[in-house]
Coordinates of C-alpha atoms in Angstrom, one line a residue:
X1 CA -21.1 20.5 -4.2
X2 CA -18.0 21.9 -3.2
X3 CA -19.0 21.3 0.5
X4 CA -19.6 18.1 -0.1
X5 CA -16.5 17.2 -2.0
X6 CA -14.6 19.4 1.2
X7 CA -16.4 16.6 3.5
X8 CA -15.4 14.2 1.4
X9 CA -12.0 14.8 2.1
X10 CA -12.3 15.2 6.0
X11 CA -13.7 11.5 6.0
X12 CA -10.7 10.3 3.8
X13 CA -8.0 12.4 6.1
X14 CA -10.1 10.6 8.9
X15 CA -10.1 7.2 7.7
X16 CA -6.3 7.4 7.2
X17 CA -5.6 8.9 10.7
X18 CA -7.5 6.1 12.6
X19 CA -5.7 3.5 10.0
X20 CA -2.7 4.5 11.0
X21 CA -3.9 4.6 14.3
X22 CA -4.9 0.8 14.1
X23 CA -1.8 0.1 12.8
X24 CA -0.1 1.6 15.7
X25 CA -2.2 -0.4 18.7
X26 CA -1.8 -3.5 16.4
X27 CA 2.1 -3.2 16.9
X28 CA 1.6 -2.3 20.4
X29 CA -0.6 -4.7 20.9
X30 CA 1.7 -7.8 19.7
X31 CA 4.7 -6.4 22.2
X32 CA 2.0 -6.5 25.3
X33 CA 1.1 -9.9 24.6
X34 CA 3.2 -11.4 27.1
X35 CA 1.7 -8.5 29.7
X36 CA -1.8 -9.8 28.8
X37 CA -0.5 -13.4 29.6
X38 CA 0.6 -12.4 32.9
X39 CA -2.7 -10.2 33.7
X40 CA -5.0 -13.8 32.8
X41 CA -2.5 -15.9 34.8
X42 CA -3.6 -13.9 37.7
X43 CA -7.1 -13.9 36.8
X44 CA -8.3 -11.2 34.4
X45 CA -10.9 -11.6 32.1
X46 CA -10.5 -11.0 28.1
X47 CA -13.1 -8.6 28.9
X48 CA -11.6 -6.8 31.5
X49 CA -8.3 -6.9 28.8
X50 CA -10.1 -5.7 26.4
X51 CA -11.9 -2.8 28.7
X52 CA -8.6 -1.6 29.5
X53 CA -7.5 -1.3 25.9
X54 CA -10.7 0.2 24.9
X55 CA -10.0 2.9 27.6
X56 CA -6.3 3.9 26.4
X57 CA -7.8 3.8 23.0
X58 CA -10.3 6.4 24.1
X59 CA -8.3 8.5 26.5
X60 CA -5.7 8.9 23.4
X61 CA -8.6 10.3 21.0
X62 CA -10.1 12.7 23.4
X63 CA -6.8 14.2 24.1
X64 CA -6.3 14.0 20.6
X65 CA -9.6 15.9 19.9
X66 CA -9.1 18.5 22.6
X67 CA -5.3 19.2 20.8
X68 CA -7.5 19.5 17.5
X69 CA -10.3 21.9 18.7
X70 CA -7.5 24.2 19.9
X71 CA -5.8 23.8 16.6
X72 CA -9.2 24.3 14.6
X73 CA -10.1 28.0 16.6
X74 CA -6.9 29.2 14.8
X75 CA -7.9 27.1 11.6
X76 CA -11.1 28.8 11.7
X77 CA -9.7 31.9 11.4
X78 CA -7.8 31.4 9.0
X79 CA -10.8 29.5 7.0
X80 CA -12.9 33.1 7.4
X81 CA -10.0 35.2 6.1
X82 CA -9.6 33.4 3.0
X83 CA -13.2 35.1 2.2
X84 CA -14.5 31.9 0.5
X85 CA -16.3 32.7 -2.1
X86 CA -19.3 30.2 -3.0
X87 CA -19.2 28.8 0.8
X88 CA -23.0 28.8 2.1
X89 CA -23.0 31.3 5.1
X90 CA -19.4 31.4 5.2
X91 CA -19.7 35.1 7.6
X92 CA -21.0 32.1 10.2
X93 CA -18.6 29.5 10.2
X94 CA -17.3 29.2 13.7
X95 CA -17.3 26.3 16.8
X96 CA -20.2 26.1 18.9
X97 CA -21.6 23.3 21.2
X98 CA -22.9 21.4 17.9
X99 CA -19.3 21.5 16.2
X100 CA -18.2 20.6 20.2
X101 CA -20.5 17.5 20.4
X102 CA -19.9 16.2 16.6
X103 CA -16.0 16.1 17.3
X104 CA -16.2 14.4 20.5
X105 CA -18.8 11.9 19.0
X106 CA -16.2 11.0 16.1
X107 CA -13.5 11.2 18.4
X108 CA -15.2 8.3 20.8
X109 CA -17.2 6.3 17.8
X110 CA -13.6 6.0 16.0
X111 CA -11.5 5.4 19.1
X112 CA -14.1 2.2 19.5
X113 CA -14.3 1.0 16.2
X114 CA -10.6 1.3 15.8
X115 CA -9.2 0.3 18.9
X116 CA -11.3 -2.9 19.4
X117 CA -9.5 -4.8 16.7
X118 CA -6.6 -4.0 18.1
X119 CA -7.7 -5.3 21.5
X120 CA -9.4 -8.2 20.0
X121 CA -6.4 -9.5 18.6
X122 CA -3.9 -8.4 21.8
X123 CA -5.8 -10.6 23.7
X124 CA -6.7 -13.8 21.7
X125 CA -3.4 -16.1 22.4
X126 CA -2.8 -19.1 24.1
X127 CA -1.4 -18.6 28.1
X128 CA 1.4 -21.1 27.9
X129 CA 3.1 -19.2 24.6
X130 CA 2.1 -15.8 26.0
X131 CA 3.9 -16.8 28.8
X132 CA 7.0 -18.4 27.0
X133 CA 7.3 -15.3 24.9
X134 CA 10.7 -13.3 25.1
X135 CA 11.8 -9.9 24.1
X136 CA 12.0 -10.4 20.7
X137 CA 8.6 -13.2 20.3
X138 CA 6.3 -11.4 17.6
X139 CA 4.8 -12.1 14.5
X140 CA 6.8 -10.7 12.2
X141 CA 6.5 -8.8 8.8
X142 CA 5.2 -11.8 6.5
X143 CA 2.1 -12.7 9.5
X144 CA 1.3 -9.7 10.1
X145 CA -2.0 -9.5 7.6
X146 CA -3.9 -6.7 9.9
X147 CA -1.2 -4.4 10.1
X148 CA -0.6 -5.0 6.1
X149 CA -3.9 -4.2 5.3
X150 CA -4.3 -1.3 6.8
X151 CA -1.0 -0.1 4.9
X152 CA -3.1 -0.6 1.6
X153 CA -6.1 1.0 2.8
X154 CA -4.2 3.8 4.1
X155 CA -2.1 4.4 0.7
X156 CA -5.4 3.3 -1.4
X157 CA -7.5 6.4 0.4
X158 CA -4.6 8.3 0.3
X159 CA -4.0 8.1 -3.7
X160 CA -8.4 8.9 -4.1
X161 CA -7.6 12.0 -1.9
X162 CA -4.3 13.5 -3.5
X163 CA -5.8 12.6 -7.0
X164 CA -9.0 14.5 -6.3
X165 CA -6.7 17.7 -5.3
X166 CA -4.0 17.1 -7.9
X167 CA -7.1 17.4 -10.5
X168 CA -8.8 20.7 -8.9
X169 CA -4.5 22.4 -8.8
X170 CA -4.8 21.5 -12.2
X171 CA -8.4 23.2 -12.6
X172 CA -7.0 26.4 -11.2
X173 CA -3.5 26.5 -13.2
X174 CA -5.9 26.3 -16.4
X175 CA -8.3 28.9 -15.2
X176 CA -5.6 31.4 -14.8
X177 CA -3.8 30.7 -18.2
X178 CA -7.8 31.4 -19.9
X179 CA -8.1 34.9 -21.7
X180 CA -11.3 35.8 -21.3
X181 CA -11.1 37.9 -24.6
X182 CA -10.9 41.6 -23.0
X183 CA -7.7 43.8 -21.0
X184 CA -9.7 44.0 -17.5
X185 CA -6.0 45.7 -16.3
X186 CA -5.9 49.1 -15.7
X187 CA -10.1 49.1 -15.4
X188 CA -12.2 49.8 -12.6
X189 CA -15.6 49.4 -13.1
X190 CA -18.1 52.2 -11.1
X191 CA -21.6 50.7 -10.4
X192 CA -25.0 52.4 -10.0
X193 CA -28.2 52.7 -10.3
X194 CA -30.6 55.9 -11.7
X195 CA -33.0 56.4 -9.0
X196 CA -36.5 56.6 -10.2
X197 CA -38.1 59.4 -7.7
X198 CA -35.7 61.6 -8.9
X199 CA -35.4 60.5 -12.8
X200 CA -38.7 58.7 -13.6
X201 CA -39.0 59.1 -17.4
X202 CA -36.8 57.4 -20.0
X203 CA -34.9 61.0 -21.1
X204 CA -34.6 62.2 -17.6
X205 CA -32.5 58.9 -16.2
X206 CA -30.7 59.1 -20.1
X207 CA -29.5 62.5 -19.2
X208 CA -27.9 61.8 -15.9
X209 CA -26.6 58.8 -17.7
X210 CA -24.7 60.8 -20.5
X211 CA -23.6 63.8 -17.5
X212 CA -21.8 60.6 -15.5
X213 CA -20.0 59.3 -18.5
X214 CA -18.8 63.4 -19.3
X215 CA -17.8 63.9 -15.8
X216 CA -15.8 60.2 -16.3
X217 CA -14.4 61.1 -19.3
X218 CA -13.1 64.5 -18.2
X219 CA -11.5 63.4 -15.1
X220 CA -7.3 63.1 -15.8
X221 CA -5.4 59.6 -16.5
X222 CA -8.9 58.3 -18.2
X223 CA -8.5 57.3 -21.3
X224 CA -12.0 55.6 -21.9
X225 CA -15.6 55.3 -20.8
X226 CA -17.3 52.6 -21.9
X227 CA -20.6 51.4 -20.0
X228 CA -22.6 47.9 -19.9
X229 CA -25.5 47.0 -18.1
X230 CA -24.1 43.6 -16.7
X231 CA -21.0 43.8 -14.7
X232 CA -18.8 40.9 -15.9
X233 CA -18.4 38.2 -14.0
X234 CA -21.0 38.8 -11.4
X235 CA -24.6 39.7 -13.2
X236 CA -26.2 37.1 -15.3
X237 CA -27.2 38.5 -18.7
X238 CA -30.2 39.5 -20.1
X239 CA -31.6 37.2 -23.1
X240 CA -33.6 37.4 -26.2
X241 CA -34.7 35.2 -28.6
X242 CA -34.0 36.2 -32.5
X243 CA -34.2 35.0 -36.0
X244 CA -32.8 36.6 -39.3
X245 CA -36.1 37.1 -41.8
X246 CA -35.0 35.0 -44.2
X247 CA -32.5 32.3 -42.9
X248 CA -29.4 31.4 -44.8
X249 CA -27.8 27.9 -45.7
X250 CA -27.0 26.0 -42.3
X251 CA -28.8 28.6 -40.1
X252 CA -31.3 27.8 -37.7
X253 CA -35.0 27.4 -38.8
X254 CA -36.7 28.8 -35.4
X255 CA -35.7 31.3 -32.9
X256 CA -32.3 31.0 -31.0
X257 CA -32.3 32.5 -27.3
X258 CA -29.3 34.4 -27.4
X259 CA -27.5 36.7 -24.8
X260 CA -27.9 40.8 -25.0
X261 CA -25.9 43.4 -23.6
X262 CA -27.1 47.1 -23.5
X263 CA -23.9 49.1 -24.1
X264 CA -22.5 52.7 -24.0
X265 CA -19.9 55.0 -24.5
X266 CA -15.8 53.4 -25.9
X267 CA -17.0 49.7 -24.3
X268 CA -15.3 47.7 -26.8
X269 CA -12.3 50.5 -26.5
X270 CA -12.4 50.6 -22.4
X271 CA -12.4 46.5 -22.2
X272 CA -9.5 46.3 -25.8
X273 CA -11.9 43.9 -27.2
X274 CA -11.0 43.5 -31.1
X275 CA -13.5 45.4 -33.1
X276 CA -13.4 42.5 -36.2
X277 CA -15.8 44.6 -38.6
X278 CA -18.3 47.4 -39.3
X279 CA -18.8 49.8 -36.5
X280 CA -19.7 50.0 -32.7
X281 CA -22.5 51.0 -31.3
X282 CA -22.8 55.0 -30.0
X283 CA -24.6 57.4 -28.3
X284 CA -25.4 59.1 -32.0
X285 CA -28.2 55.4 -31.9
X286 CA -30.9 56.7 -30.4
X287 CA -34.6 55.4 -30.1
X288 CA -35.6 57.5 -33.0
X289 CA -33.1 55.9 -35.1
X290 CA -32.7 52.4 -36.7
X291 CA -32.4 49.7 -34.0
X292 CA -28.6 48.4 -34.7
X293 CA -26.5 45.6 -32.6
X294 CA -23.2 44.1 -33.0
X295 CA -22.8 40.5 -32.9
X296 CA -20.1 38.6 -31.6
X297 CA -18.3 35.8 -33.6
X298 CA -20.2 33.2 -31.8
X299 CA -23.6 34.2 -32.8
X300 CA -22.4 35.1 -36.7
X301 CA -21.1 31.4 -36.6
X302 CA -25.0 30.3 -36.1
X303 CA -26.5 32.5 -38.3
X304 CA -24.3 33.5 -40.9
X305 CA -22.2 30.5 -40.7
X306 CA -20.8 31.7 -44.5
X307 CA -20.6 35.1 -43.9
X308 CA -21.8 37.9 -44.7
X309 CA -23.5 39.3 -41.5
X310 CA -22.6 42.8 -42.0
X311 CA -26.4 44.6 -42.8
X312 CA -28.1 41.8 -42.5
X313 CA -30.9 41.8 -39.9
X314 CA -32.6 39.8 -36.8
X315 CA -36.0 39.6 -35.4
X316 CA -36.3 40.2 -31.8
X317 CA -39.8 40.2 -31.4
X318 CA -41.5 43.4 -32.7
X319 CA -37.9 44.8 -33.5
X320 CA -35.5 44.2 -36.2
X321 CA -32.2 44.9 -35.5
X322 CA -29.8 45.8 -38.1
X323 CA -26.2 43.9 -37.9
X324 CA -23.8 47.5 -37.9
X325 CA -20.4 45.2 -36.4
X326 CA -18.6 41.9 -35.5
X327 CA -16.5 41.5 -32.7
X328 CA -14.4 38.7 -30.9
X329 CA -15.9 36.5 -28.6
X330 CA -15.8 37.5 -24.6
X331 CA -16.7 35.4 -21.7
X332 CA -18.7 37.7 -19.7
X333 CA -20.1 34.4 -17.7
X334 CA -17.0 33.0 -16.6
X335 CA -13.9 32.1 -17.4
X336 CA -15.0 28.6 -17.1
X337 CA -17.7 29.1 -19.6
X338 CA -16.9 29.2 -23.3
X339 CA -18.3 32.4 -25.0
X340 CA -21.6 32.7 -25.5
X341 CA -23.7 33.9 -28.6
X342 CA -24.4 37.8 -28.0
X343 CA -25.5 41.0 -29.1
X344 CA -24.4 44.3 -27.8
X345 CA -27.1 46.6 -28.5
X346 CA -26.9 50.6 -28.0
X347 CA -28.1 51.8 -24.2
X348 CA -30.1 54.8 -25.8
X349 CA -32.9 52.6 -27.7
X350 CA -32.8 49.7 -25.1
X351 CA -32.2 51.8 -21.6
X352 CA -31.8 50.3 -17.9
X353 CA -31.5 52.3 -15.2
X354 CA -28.7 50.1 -13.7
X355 CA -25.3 51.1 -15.6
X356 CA -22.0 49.8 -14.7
X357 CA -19.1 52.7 -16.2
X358 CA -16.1 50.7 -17.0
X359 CA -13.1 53.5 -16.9
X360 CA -9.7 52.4 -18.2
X361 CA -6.6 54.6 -16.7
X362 CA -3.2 55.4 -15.9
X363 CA -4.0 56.3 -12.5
X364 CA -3.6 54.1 -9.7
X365 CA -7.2 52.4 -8.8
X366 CA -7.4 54.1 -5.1
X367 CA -6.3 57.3 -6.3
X368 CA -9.1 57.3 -9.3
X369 CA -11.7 56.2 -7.2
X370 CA -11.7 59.0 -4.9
X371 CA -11.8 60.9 -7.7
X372 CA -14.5 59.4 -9.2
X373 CA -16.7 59.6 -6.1
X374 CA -15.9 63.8 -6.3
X375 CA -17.3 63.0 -10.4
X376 CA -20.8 61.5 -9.2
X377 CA -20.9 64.2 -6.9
X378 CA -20.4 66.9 -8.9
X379 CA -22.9 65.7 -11.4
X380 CA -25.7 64.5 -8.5
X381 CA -25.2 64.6 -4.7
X382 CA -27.8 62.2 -4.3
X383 CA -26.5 59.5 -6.5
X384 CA -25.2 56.5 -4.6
X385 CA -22.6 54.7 -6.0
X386 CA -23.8 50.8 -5.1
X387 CA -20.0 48.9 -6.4
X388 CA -17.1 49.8 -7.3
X389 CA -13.6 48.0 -8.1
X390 CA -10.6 47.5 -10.3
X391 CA -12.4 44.8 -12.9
X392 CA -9.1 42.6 -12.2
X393 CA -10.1 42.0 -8.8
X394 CA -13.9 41.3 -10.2
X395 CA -12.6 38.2 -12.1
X396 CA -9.8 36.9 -9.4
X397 CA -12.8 36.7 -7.2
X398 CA -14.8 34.9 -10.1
X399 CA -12.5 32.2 -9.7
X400 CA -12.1 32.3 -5.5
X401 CA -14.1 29.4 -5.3
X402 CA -12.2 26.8 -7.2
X403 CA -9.0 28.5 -5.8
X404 CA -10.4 28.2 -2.3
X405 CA -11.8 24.1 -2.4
X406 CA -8.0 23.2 -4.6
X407 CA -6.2 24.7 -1.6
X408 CA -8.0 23.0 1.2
X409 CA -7.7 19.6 -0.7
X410 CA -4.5 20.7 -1.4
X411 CA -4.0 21.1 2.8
X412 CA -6.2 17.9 3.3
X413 CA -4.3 15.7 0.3
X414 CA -0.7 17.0 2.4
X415 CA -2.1 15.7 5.8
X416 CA -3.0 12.0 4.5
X417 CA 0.3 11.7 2.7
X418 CA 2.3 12.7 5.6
X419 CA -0.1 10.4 7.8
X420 CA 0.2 7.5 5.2
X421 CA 4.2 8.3 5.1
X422 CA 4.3 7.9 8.7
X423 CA 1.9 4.7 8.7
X424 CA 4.6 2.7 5.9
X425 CA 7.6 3.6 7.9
X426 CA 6.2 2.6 11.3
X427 CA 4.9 -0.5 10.1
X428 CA 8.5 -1.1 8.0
X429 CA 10.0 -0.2 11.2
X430 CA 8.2 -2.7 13.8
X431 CA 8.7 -5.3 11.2
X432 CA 12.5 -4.8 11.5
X433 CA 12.5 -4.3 15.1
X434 CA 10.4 -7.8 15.2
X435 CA 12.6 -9.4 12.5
X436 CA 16.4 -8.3 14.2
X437 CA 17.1 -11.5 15.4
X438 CA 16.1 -13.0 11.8
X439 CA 18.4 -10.2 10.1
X440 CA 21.3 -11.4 12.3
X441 CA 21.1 -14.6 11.4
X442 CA 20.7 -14.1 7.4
X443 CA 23.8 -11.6 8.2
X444 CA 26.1 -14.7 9.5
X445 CA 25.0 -16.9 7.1
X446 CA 26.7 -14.8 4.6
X447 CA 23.5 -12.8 3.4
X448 CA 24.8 -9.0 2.4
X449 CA 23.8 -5.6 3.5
X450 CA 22.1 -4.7 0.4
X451 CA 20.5 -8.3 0.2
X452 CA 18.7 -7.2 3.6
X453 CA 17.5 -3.3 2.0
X454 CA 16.5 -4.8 -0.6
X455 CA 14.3 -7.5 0.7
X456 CA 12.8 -5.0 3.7
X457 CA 12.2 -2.0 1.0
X458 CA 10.6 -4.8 -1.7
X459 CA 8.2 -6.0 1.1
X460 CA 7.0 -2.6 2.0
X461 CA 6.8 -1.4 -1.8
X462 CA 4.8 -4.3 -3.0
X463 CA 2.5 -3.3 -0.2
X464 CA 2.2 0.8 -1.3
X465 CA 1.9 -0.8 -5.1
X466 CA -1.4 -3.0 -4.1
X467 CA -2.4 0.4 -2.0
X468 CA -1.9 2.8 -4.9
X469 CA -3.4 0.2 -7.8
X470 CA -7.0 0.2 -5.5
X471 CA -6.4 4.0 -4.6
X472 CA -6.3 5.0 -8.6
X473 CA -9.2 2.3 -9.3
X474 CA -11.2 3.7 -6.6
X475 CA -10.6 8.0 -7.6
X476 CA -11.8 6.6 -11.4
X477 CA -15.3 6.5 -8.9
X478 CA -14.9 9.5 -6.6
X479 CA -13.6 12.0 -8.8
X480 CA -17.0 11.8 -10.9
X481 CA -18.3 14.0 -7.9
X482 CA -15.9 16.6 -8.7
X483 CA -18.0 17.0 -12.2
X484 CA -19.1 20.8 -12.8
X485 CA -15.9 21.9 -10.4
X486 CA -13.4 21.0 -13.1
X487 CA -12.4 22.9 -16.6
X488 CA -9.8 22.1 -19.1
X489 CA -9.2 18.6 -17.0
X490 CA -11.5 14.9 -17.4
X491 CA -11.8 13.2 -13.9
X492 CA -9.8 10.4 -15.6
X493 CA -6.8 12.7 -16.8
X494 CA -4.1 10.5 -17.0
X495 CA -1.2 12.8 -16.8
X496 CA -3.0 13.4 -13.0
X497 CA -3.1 9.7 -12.2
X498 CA 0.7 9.3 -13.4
X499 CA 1.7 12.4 -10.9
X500 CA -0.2 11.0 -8.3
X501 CA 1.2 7.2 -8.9
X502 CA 5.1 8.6 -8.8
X503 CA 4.8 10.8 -5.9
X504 CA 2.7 7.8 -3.4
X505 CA 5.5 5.2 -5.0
X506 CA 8.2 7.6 -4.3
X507 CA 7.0 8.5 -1.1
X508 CA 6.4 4.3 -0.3
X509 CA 10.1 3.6 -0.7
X510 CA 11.6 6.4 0.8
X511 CA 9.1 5.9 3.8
X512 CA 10.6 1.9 3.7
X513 CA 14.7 2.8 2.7
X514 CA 14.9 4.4 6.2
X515 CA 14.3 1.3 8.7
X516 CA 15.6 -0.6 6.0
X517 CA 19.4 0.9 6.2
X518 CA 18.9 0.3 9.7
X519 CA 18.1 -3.5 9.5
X520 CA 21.3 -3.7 7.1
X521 CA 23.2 -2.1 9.8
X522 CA 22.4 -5.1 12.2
X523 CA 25.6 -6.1 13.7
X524 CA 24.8 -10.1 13.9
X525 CA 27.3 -10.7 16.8
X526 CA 25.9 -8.6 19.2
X527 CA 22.4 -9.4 17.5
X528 CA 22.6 -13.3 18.1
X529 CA 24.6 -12.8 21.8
X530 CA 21.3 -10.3 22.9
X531 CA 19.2 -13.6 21.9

């Protein structure tokens, strides 16, 4: 999905580009039409006009596209660095002769469809008026329906895009204000995995087990050891399905499939996560002793939704597990994720050979990792260590993803409201060019400066309004794609649309103010004299 929302945005930022393209040839167009005259006067064919258009349409886009290839083997680069997580393949993005042939195709199938109008409509006149037309002949603002409609598709497509962004910026600013009920600074979590040639039986791989967490716990600046079987973040969770024996008012009748963690050592200490009642687990629980877990808030709310969950007991199958402590709720999924129902259950009666040792410090990360690898060492030579990080880093690349697809529709919303920007005031500003000798004729008959900005800058804002009111109604649509991508924002968040509204709007009339203080600088004199 977020590939396909990425592509989504390359077709809008193309769409605008060869709209304001359009508009650009359109404009041309009208100021050759007296050229065209002269070329049919002496005996060219529409379609020969229209050839010759066609080929400066396509001889701009291929340069256009050779200027972007050059641009995109940097753009690459700087793609690949970003490390983007959740990007199919992303070790293989690069240009080859498919990328080559796809951007020359667009380049030429655009370059058509966007330059024949233009060239259509540059050479449909009558001979005798092209040939009567002066300097200043053109159709001005109010006839000009192409070039005006074009303006609203460009600020419509342009309001879908920067909407869809503004929503996933707002995804990410939420994201980062979540706690996700745990201290991961000042953690690194060590990864590995018992290997079973050399351990094969449960109290052999147990052993080595409890030797790592003394040789952690010894080492200097540690403060605690605690040890999970899921590394947070990253490993889905094991799950089980359990039901108290005798079901109290509100509970569920039938088993509930619940998520289980196998723990060790200080985990709720190492991670800070608020011990709310009873006890943790520890290594004195051992498979000859009672089966215990502690349940989080979450799963207390379903089963004991009036309390009382301390001592009281599931059914996990053959086992019954005795309740021993509550704790607060954690997202250990992600931080997108609400918390889910789960037991932490002692590693010595439900052991995995996999451990992750979460060790929280004073000593700098680098510095205690080297120490760490002298730690496994001392206790096995053999023993590989198969991850290991600060767990801060674990969840900032948890949320890469969204972080990565918000800035390149952040890049993507940028380039079509500085292409849109540029398509209002070059529009606004043939429209005055066209309209001079009209300005200098409201100026002498006794029409005032700020009568002239405001009629020029109310012409080219009732355009970007029409523009904008399509653009909104059409992101209502497209932003239901961005479905699954977004947390702690709807796709129709209205404080999004508003942002999005006042920037395009603000954007439209500082786009038409600028030709429009030039227009009301007309001096009519030498205005109506040039006539």
């Amino acid at each position: 999905r977020p590939l396909g929302v990425l592509f989504g945005a390359v077709i809008l930022v193309l769409l605008i580009a060869c709209a304001n393209v359009a508009n650009l040839l359109l404009a041309r167009a009208s100021s050759r039409q007296r050229e065209m005259a002269v070329r049919t006067a002496m005996g060219a064919s529409r379609a020969r006009l229209v050839w010759q258009l066609l080929t400066e349409s396509v001889l701009l886009s291929l340069l256009a596209a050779g200027f972007g290839l050059i641009l995109a083997l940097w753009a690459v680069d700087f793609l690949t660095s970003l490390d983007p997580v959740g990007v199919t393949r992303a070790f293989d993005i690069g240009i080859d002769r498919r990328i080559l042939l796809f951007t020359m195709g667009i380049s030429l199938l655009t370059a058509l469809i966007f330059g024949l109008i233009p060239a259509l409509r540059s050479t449909r006149f009558q001979l005798t008026e092209g040939l009567r037309q002066g300097r200043s002949g053109g159709p001005g603002f109010r006839s000009m329906g192409m070039l005006r409609f074009l303006i609203v598709a460009e600020v419509a497509l342009a309001a879908a895009l920067i909407v869809g962004a503004g929503l996933m910026v707002r995804t990410v600013t939420t994201l980062q204000q979540v706690n996700p009920g745990f201290e991961p600074d000042g953690v690194l979590a060590v990864q590995l995995t018992v290997p079973t040639w050399k351990y094969p039986s449960r109290p052999e791989y147990l052993e080595a087990h409890r030797e790592l967490v003394n040789a952690f716990e010894a080492l200097p600046g540690v403060d605690d050891v605690g040890v999970i079987k899921n590394l947070p973040f990253v490993e889905s969770p094991e799950w089980i399905e359990v039901a108290p024996p005798a079901p109290s008012a509100g509970a569920p009748q039938n088993p509930v499939a619940v998520t289980a963690y196998p723990i060790g050592g200080s985990f709720f200490k190492s991670l800070s996560i608020p011990l709310i009642r009873g006890r943790s687990v520890g290594d004195f629980d051992r498979a000859d002793t009672q089966p215990v877990a502690v349940a989080n808030q979450a799963l207390i709310r379903i089963f004991w939704p009036e309390g009382g969950a301390l001592g009281g007991t599931l059914n996990a199958g053959d086992l019954s597990l005795t309740v021993v402590g509550e704790v607060a709720d954690v997202r250990h999924a992600s931080l997108a994720r609400d918390p889910l129902p789960a037991l932490y259950v002692p590693v010595e009666q439900f052991p995995r050979r996999r451990f992750v040792y979460l060790l929280r410090s004073r000593v700098d990360p680098g510095a205690l990792a080297r120490s760490v690898r002298r730690a496994v060492a001392s206790t096995d030579p053999d023993q590989p260590i198969t991850r290991m990080e600060p767990l801060e880093s674990v969840i900032s690349a948890s949320t890469a993803s969204s972080n990565h697809l918000a800035l390149l529709l952040g890049v993507f919303a940028l380039s079509g409201l500085v292409l849109t920007a540029l398509g209002v005031y070059g529009v606004v500003s043939y429209a005055v060019t066209q309209r001079r000798h009209e300005m200098g004729v409201r100026l002498a008959l006794g029409a005032s400066r700020d009568d002239l900005l405001q009629m020029v800058i109310g012409e080219g804002v009732r355009l970007t309004l029409i523009g904008l009111a399509a653009g909104l109604l059409a992101a209502l649509g497209l932003t239901r794609l961005l479905t699954g991508l977004l947390f702690g924002v709807e796709p129709n968040d209205p404080l999004t649309y508003a942002a999005v509204a006042a920037l395009l709007f603000g954007v439209g009339v500082l786009s038409c103010y600028l030709p429009a203080r030039r227009a009301a600088s007309v001096d009519p004199t030498a205005t109506l004299r040039y006539e």
